[in-house]
mmCIF file of C-alpha atoms and ligand atoms in Angstrom:
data_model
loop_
_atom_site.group_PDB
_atom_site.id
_atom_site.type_symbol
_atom_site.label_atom_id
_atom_site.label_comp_id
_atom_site.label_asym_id
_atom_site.label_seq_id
_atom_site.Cartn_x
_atom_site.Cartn_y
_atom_site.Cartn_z
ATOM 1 C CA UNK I 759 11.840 11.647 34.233
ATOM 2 C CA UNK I 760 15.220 12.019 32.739
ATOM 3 C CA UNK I 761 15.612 11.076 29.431
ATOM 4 C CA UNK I 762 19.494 9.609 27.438
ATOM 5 C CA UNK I 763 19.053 11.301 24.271
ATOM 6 C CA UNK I 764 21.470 9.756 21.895
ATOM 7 C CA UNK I 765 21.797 9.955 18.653
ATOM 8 C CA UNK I 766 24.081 8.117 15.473
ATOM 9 C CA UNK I 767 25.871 5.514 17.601
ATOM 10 C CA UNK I 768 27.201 3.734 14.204
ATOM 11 C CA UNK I 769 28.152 0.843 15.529
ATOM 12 C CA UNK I 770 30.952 2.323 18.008
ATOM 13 C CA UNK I 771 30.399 0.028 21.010
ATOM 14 C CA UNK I 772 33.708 1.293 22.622
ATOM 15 C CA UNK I 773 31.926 5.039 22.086
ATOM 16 C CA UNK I 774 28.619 3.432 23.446
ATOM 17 C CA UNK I 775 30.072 1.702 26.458
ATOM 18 C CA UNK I 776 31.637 4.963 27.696
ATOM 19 C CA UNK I 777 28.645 7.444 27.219
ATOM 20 C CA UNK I 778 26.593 4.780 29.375
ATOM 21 C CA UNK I 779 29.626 4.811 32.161
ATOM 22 C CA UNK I 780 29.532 8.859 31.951
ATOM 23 C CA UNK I 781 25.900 9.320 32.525
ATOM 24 C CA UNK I 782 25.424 6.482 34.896
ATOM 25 C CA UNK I 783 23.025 7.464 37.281
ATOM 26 C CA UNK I 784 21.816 10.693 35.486
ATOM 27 C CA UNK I 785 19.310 8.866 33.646
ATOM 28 C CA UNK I 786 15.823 6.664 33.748
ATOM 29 C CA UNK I 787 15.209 6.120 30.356
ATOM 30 C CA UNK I 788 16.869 5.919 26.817
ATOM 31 C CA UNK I 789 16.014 7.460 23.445
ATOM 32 C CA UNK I 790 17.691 6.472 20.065
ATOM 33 C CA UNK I 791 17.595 8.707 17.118
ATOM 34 C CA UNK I 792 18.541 6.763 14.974
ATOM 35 C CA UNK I 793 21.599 5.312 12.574
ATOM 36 C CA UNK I 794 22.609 2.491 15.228
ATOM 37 C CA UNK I 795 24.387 0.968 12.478
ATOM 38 C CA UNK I 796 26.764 1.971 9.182
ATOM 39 C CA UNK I 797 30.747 2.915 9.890
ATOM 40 C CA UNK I 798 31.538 1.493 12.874
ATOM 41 C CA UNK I 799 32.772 -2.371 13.707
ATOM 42 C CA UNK I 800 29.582 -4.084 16.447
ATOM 43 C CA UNK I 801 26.640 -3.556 14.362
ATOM 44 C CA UNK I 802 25.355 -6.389 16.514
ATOM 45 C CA UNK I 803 26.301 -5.521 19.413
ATOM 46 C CA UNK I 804 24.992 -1.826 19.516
ATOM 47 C CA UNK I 805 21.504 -3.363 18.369
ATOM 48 C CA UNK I 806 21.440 -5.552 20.733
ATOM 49 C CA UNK I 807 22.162 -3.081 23.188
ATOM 50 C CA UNK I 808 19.587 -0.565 22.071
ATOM 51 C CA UNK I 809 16.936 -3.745 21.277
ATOM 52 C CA UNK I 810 17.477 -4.192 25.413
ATOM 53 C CA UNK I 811 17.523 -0.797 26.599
ATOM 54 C CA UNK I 812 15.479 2.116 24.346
ATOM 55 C CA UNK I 813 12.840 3.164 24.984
ATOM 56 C CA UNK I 814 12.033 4.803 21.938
ATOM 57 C CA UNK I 815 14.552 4.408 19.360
ATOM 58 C CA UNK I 816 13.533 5.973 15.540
ATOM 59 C CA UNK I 817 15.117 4.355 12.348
ATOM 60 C CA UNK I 818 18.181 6.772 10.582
ATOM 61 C CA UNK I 819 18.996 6.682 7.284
ATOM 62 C CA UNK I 820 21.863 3.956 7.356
ATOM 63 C CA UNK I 821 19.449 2.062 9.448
ATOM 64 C CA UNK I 822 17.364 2.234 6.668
ATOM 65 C CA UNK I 823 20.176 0.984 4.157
ATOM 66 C CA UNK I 824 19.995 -2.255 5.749
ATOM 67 C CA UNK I 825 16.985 -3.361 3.627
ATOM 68 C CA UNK I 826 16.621 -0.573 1.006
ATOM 69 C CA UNK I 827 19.015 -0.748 -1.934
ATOM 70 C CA UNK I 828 17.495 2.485 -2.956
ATOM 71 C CA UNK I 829 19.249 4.344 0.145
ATOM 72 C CA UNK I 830 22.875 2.545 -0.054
ATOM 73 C CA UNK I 831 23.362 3.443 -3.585
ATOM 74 C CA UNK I 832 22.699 7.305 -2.723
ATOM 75 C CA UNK I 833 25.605 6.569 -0.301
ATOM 76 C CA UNK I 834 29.399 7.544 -0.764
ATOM 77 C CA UNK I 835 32.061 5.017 -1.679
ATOM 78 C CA UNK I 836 32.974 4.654 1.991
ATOM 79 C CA UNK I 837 29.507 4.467 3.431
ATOM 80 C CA UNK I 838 28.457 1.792 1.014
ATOM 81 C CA UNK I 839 31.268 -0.177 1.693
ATOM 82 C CA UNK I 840 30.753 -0.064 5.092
ATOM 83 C CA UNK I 841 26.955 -0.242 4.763
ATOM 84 C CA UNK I 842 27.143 -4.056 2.537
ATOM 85 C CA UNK I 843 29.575 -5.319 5.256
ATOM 86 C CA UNK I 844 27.029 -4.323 8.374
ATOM 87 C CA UNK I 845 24.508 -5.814 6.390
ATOM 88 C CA UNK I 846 26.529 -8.985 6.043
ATOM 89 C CA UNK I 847 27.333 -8.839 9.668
ATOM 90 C CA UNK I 848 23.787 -8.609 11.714
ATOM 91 C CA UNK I 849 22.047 -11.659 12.877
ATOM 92 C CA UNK I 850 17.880 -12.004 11.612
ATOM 93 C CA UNK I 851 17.037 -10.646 14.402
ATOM 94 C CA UNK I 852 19.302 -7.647 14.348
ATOM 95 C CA UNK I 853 17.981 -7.045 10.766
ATOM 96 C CA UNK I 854 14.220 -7.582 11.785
ATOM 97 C CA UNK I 855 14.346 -4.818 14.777
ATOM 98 C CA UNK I 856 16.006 -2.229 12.575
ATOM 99 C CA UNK I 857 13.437 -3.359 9.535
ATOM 100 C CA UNK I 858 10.753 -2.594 12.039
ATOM 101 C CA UNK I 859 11.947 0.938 13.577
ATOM 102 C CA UNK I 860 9.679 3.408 13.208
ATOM 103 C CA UNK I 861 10.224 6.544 10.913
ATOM 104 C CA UNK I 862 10.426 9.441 12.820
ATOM 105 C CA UNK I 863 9.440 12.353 13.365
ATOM 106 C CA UNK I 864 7.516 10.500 16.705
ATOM 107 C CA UNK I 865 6.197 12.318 19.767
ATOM 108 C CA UNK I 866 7.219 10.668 23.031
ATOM 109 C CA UNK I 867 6.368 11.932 26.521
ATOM 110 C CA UNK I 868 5.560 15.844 25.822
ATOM 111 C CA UNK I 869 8.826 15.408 23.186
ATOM 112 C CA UNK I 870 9.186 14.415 19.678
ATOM 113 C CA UNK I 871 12.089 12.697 18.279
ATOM 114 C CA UNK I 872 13.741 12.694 14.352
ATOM 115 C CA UNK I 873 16.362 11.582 12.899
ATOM 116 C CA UNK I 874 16.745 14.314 10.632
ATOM 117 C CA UNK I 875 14.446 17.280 9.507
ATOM 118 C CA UNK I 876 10.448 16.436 10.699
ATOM 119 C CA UNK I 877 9.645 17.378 7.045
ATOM 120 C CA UNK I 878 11.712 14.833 5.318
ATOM 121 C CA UNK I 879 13.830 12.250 7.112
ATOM 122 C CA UNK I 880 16.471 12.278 4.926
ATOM 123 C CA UNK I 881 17.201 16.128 5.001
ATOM 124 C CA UNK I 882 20.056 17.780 6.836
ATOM 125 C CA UNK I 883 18.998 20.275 9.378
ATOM 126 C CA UNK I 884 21.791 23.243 8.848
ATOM 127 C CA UNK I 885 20.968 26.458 7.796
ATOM 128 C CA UNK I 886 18.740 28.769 9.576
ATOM 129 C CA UNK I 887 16.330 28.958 6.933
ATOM 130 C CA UNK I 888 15.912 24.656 7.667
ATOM 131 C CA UNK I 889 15.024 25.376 11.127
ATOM 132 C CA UNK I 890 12.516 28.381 10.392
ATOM 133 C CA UNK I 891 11.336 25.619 7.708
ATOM 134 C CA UNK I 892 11.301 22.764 10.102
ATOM 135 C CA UNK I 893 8.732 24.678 13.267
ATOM 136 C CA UNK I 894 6.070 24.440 11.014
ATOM 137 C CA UNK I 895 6.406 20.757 11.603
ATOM 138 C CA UNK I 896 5.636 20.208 15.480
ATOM 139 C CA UNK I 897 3.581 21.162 18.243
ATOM 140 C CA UNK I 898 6.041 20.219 20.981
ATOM 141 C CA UNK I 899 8.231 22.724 22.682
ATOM 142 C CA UNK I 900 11.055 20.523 22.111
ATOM 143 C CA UNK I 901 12.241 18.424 19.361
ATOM 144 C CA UNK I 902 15.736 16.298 19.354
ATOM 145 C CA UNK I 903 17.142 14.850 16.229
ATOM 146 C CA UNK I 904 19.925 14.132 14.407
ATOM 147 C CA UNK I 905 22.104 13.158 10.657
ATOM 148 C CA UNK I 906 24.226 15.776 11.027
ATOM 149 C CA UNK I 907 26.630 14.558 14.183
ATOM 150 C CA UNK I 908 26.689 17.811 15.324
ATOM 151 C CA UNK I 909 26.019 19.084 19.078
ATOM 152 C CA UNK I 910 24.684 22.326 18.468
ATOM 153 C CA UNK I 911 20.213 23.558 18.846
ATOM 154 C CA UNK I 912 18.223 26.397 17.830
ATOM 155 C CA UNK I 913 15.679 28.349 19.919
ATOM 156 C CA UNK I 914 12.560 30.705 19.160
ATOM 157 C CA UNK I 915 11.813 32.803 21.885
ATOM 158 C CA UNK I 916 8.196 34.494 22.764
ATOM 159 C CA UNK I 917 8.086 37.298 19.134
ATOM 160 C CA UNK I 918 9.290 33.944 16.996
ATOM 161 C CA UNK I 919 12.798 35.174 17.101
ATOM 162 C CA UNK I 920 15.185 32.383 16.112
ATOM 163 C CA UNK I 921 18.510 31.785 17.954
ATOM 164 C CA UNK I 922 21.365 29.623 17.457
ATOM 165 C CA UNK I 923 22.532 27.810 20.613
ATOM 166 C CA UNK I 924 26.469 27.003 20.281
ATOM 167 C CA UNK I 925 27.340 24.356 23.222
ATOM 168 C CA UNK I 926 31.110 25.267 23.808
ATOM 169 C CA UNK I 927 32.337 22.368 26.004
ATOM 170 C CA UNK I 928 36.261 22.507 25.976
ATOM 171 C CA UNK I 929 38.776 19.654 27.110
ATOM 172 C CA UNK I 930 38.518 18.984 30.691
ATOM 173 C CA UNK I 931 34.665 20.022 30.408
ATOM 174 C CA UNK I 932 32.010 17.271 29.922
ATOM 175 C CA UNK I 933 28.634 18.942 30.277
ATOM 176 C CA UNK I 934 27.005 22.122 30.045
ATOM 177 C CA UNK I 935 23.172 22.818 30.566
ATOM 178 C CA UNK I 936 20.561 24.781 29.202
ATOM 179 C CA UNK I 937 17.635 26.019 30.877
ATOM 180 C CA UNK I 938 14.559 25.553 28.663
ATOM 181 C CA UNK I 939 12.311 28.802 29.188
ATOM 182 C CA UNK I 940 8.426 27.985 28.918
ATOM 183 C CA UNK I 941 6.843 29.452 25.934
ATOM 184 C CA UNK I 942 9.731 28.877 23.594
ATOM 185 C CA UNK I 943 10.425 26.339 21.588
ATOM 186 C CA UNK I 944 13.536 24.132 21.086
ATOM 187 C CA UNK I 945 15.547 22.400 18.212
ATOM 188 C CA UNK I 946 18.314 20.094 19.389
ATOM 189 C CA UNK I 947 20.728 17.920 18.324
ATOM 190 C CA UNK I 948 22.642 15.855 20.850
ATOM 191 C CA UNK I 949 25.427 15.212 18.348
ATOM 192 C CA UNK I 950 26.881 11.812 17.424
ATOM 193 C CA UNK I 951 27.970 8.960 19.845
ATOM 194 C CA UNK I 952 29.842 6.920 17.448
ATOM 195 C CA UNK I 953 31.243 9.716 14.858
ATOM 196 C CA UNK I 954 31.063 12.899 16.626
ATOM 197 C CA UNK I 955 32.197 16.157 14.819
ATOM 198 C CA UNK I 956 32.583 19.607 15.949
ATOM 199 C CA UNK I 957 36.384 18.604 15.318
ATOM 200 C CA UNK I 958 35.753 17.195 18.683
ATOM 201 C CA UNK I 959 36.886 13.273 18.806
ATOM 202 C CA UNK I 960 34.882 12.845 22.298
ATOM 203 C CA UNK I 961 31.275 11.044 22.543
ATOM 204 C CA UNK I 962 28.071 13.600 22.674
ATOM 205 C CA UNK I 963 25.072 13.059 23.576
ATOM 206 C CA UNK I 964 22.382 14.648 26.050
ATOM 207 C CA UNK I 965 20.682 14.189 29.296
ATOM 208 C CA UNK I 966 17.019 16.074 29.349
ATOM 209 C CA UNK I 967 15.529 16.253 32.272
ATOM 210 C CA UNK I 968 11.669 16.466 32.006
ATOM 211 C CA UNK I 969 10.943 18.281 35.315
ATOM 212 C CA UNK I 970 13.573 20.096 35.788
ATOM 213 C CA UNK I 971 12.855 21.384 32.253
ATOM 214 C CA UNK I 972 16.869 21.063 31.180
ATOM 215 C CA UNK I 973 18.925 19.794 28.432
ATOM 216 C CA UNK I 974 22.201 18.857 29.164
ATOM 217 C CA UNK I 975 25.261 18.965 26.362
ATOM 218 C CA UNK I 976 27.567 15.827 27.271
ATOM 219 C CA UNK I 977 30.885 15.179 26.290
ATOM 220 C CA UNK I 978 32.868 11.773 26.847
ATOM 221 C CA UNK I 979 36.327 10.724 25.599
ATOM 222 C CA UNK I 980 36.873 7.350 24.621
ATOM 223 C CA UNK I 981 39.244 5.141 23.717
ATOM 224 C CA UNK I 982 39.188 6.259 19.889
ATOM 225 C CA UNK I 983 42.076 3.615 18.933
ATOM 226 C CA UNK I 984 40.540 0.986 20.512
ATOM 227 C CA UNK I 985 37.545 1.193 17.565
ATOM 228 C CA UNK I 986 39.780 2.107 14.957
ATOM 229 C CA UNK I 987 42.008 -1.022 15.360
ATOM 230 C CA UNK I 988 38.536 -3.013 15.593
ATOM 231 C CA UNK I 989 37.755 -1.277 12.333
ATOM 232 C CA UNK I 990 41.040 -2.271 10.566
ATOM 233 C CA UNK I 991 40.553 -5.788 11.733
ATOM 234 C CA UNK I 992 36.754 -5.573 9.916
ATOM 235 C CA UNK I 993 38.732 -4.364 6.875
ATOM 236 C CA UNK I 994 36.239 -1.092 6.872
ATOM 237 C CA UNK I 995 37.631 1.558 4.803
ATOM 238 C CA UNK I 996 40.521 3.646 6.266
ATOM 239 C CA UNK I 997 39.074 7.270 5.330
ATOM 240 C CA UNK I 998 35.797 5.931 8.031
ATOM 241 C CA UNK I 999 38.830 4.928 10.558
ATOM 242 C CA UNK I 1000 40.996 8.331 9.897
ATOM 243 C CA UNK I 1001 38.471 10.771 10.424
ATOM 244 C CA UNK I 1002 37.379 9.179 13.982
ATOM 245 C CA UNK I 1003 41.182 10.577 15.283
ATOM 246 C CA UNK I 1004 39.654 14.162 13.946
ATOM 247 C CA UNK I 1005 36.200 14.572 14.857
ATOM 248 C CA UNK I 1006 34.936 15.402 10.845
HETATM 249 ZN ZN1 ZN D 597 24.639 9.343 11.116
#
């Protein structure tokens, strides 16, 4: 089986659309990690396409935000903004499916999927010491998550060594792939669809196939403008529409 592992589409159908074109054919089934929504201008239209097509698909945090005040007021000015006009935006149904994702972490076919650290959904995953914290969490080899929009993955190999993996996939490259090694275990994060980082504008996302026992690193450039004019026409604030045309 080979699985679509994406991961904080925010609402950036254009971003969406194209990482679907990219991997066309690569792929059986899809996996969501979370934050469909928050940022970006189709909040209904990314739901609707993950309602039709995940698989599995795990609630993030500014999924979350949709029904829990608690969550938007931790927010930044921007998010929140953003976050009360997605909320205005989705249809019942819309609101329903993301009211009834599952919290993560979840284990899947020999995987598990989180949005963020396995310990605590809302923590960021970025030190070493987080990941060291984090294995004593799952009894997968692999684990894929999120929050922090940025492609990168840690490894232990067979003495409990950690190691950073560091996907470098330069313009005019659009995938890279790692060999998982049996016996090891695996920490990855696909990076964002809908605001990637890296200070990399392009889509990321993965492609892991099950028996082949790979990961791929994926990168796809959009049409960036195309969602930032949507996002001006939304009125969503411009620092969320700037930093697109960056990758931060
Ligand atoms: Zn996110």
């Amino acid at each position: 089986m080979r699985w679509l592992i994406l991961s904080d589409v925010h609402s950036n159908l254009e971003a969406l659309q194209t990482v679907v074109k990219a991997a066309e054919g690569q792929y059986d089934r899809v996996v969501c990690l979370g934050d469909l929504v928050g940022y970006g201008p189709d909040p209904n239209s990314v739901v609707e396409w993950a309602r039709a097509r995940a698989s599995y698909c795990i609630r993030g945090n500014h999924d979350k935000a949709m029904w829990d005040p608690e969550v938007v007021a931790g927010f930044n000015y921007a998010a929140r903004i953003a976050a009360e006009w997605t909320r205005e935006q989705l249809t019942e149904d819309n609101l329903q499916y993301l009211r009834e994702l599952p919290r993560g972490p979840l284990e899947t076919g020999g995987f598990t999927i989180a949005h963020s650290a396995l310990s605590d959904e809302d923590k960021y995953i970025v030190c070493e010491a987080d990941v060291l914290e984090e294995l004593r969490y799952f009894d997968t080899g692999l684990v894929f998550y999120g929050h922090t929009h940025s492609q990168t993955g840690h490894m232990t190999d067979e003495c409990g060594r950690l190691l950073s993996l560091s996907p470098q996939l330069p313009r005019g490259r659009s995938r890279l792939a790692l060999q998982l090694l049996p016996g090891e275990r695996y920490l990855i994060n696909p990076g964002a669809v809908g605001q990637p980082r890296n200070r990399d504008t392009r889509a990321a996302f993965c492609v892991y196939d099950d028996m082949r026992q790979d990961v791929e690193f994926w990168r796809a450039p959009y049409d960036v403008a195309a969602t930032q004019s949507r996002m001006e026409a939304c009125g969503l604030p411009s620092a969320l529409v700037q930093r697109l045309s960056f990758g931060r």
